[in-house]
PDB file of C-alpha atoms in Angstrom:
ATOM      1  CA  MET N   1     102.405  96.151 218.800  1.00 59.00           C
ATOM      2  CA  GLU N   2      99.665  93.670 217.926  1.00 75.00           C
ATOM      3  CA  ASN N   3      96.866  96.142 218.762  1.00 77.00           C
ATOM      4  CA  ALA N   4      98.566  99.228 217.345  1.00 89.00           C
ATOM      5  CA  GLN N   5      96.735 101.236 214.692  1.00 89.00           C
ATOM      6  CA  ILE N   6      98.291 101.776 211.282  1.00 89.00           C
ATOM      7  CA  THR N   7      98.274 105.308 209.902  1.00 91.00           C
ATOM      8  CA  ILE N   8      98.312 105.886 206.155  1.00 91.00           C
ATOM      9  CA  GLU N   9      98.959 109.383 204.864  1.00 94.00           C
ATOM     10  CA  LEU N  10      97.698 110.457 201.455  1.00 95.00           C
ATOM     11  CA  THR N  11      97.818 113.722 199.582  1.00 96.00           C
ATOM     12  CA  PRO N  12      94.433 115.285 198.787  1.00 96.00           C
ATOM     13  CA  ASP N  13      94.838 114.162 195.144  1.00 97.00           C
ATOM     14  CA  GLU N  14      95.663 110.602 196.197  1.00 97.00           C
ATOM     15  CA  ALA N  15      92.709 110.500 198.589  1.00 96.00           C
ATOM     16  CA  LEU N  16      90.279 111.806 195.971  1.00 97.00           C
ATOM     17  CA  VAL N  17      91.423 109.372 193.274  1.00 97.00           C
ATOM     18  CA  LEU N  18      91.511 106.424 195.677  1.00 96.00           C
ATOM     19  CA  SER N  19      88.060 107.276 197.025  1.00 95.00           C
ATOM     20  CA  ASP N  20      86.632 107.319 193.500  1.00 94.00           C
ATOM     21  CA  TRP N  21      88.331 104.030 192.606  1.00 91.00           C
ATOM     22  CA  LEU N  22      87.128 102.305 195.771  1.00 90.00           C
ATOM     23  CA  GLU N  23      83.584 103.473 195.085  1.00 88.00           C
ATOM     24  CA  ARG N  24      83.708 102.085 191.553  1.00 85.00           C
ATOM     25  CA  VAL N  25      85.263  98.819 192.738  1.00 82.00           C
ATOM     26  CA  GLN N  26      82.589  98.385 195.400  1.00 80.00           C
ATOM     27  CA  MET N  27      79.901  98.788 192.742  1.00 81.00           C
ATOM     28  CA  THR N  28      81.316  95.935 190.640  1.00 79.00           C
ATOM     29  CA  ASP N  29      81.249  92.200 191.166  1.00 74.00           C
ATOM     30  CA  LEU N  30      84.055  92.209 193.717  1.00 67.00           C
ATOM     31  CA  GLY N  31      83.712  88.480 194.191  1.00 64.00           C
ATOM     32  CA  ARG N  32      85.808  88.165 191.062  1.00 73.00           C
ATOM     33  CA  ILE N  33      88.787  89.936 192.615  1.00 77.00           C
ATOM     34  CA  VAL N  34      88.333  89.697 196.382  1.00 79.00           C
ATOM     35  CA  ASP N  35      89.356  86.135 197.143  1.00 81.00           C
ATOM     36  CA  ASP N  36      89.050  86.373 200.937  1.00 87.00           C
ATOM     37  CA  PRO N  37      85.993  87.789 202.729  1.00 83.00           C
ATOM     38  CA  ALA N  38      88.287  89.248 205.404  1.00 91.00           C
ATOM     39  CA  VAL N  39      89.405  91.847 202.849  1.00 87.00           C
ATOM     40  CA  TRP N  40      85.951  93.451 202.968  1.00 84.00           C
ATOM     41  CA  ALA N  41      86.543  94.880 206.446  1.00 88.00           C
ATOM     42  CA  PRO N  42      89.510  97.063 205.490  1.00 91.00           C
ATOM     43  CA  ILE N  43      87.978  97.958 202.110  1.00 88.00           C
ATOM     44  CA  HIS N  44      84.819  99.304 203.761  1.00 88.00           C
ATOM     45  CA  ARG N  45      86.750 101.006 206.558  1.00 92.00           C
ATOM     46  CA  LEU N  46      89.110 102.729 204.135  1.00 93.00           C
ATOM     47  CA  ALA N  47      86.262 103.806 201.858  1.00 92.00           C
ATOM     48  CA  GLY N  48      84.259 105.154 204.808  1.00 92.00           C
ATOM     49  CA  THR N  49      87.240 107.040 206.172  1.00 94.00           C
ATOM     50  CA  LEU N  50      87.888 108.626 202.781  1.00 95.00           C
ATOM     51  CA  ASP N  51      84.211 109.572 202.419  1.00 91.00           C
ATOM     52  CA  LYS N  52      84.465 111.533 205.677  1.00 93.00           C
ATOM     53  CA  ALA N  53      87.901 113.031 205.005  1.00 94.00           C
ATOM     54  CA  VAL N  54      87.529 114.142 201.375  1.00 94.00           C
ATOM     55  CA  PRO N  55      84.904 116.883 201.118  1.00 92.00           C
ATOM     56  CA  ALA N  56      85.605 117.251 197.377  1.00 93.00           C
ATOM     57  CA  ILE N  57      83.559 114.109 196.690  1.00 92.00           C
ATOM     58  CA  PHE N  58      80.437 116.160 197.462  1.00 92.00           C
ATOM     59  CA  ALA N  59      81.466 119.249 195.471  1.00 95.00           C
ATOM     60  CA  PRO N  60      79.359 120.257 192.461  1.00 96.00           C
ATOM     61  CA  ASP N  61      82.515 120.272 190.324  1.00 96.00           C
ATOM     62  CA  TYR N  62      83.576 116.803 191.526  1.00 96.00           C
ATOM     63  CA  GLY N  63      84.233 115.526 187.984  1.00 96.00           C
ATOM     64  CA  GLU N  64      86.575 118.379 187.173  1.00 97.00           C
ATOM     65  CA  ARG N  65      88.413 118.036 190.494  1.00 97.00           C
ATOM     66  CA  LEU N  66      88.800 114.300 189.993  1.00 97.00           C
ATOM     67  CA  ALA N  67      90.096 114.721 186.440  1.00 97.00           C
ATOM     68  CA  ALA N  68      92.626 117.327 187.596  1.00 97.00           C
ATOM     69  CA  ALA N  69      93.796 115.127 190.490  1.00 97.00           C
ATOM     70  CA  ARG N  70      94.209 112.147 188.149  1.00 97.00           C
ATOM     71  CA  ARG N  71      96.208 114.268 185.709  1.00 97.00           C
ATOM     72  CA  ARG N  72      98.524 115.572 188.435  1.00 96.00           C
ATOM     73  CA  LEU N  73      99.096 112.075 189.829  1.00 96.00           C
ATOM     74  CA  ARG N  74      99.827 110.644 186.371  1.00 95.00           C
ATOM     75  CA  GLU N  75     102.293 113.452 185.739  1.00 94.00           C
ATOM     76  CA  SER N  76     103.981 112.817 189.095  1.00 93.00           C
ATOM     77  CA  LEU N  77     104.528 109.170 188.151  1.00 89.00           C
ATOM     78  CA  GLY N  78     106.501 110.044 185.031  1.00 83.00           C
ATOM     79  CA  ASP N  79     107.379 106.958 182.992  1.00 75.00           C
ATOM     80  CA  LEU N  80     106.218 104.665 185.806  1.00 73.00           C
ATOM     81  CA  GLY N  81     102.615 105.642 185.153  1.00 57.00           C
ATOM     82  CA  ARG N  82     102.903 105.041 181.424  1.00 60.00           C
ATOM     83  CA  SER N  83     104.581 101.665 181.320  1.00 53.00           C
ATOM     84  CA  ARG N  84     102.682  99.347 183.575  1.00 51.00           C
ATOM     85  CA  PRO N  85     102.423  95.688 182.607  1.00 49.00           C
ATOM     86  CA  ALA N  86      99.055  94.214 181.649  1.00 45.00           C
ATOM     87  CA  SER N  87      99.480  91.362 184.121  1.00 40.00           C
ATOM     88  CA  PRO N  88     101.270  91.024 187.464  1.00 43.00           C
ATOM     89  CA  VAL N  89     103.648  88.348 186.162  1.00 40.00           C
ATOM     90  CA  PRO N  90     105.039  88.632 182.616  1.00 39.00           C
ATOM     91  CA  GLY N  91     103.621  85.886 180.440  1.00 40.00           C
ATOM     92  CA  GLU N  92     100.644  85.194 182.705  1.00 38.00           C
ATOM     93  CA  ALA N  93      97.158  86.521 182.187  1.00 38.00           C
ATOM     94  CA  HIS N  94      95.710  88.700 184.893  1.00 36.00           C
ATOM     95  CA  PRO N  95      93.126  86.627 186.839  1.00 37.00           C
ATOM     96  CA  CYS N  96      90.562  89.433 186.932  1.00 38.00           C
ATOM     97  CA  ARG N  97      90.525  89.691 183.166  1.00 33.00           C
ATOM     98  CA  GLU N  98      89.917  85.986 182.726  1.00 36.00           C
ATOM     99  CA  ALA N  99      87.062  85.735 185.212  1.00 36.00           C
ATOM    100  CA  PRO N 100      83.704  85.107 183.547  1.00 36.00           C
ATOM    101  CA  ASP N 101      81.180  87.909 183.563  1.00 39.00           C
ATOM    102  CA  HIS N 102      78.228  87.367 185.845  1.00 34.00           C
ATOM    103  CA  GLU N 103      74.838  88.948 185.741  1.00 38.00           C
ATOM    104  CA  ILE N 104      72.825  89.678 188.822  1.00 35.00           C
ATOM    105  CA  SER N 105      69.202  88.737 188.467  1.00 31.00           C
TER     106      SER N 105
END
């Protein structure tokens, strides 16, 4: 089982929203949130796979499709999507929000 591949199934809405999020995350200073360089391999592989599998990311009406997919996913979450905590552990600040901003020169 050590060399077995893992298959993840996503709906088209999930794939579109995740693809957009991964793209935005990759364009930020990920060093603030990615604490282990090994995480880059699956991040890039997942993003590349989504880029190939989600033709909507190249559609002229991409923004409208993305907004509609986000809306449908939020609606499917019900109260779960509306009441998420600001930090992973109650009473503790989220580490990403406390990281200093860095400029690239």
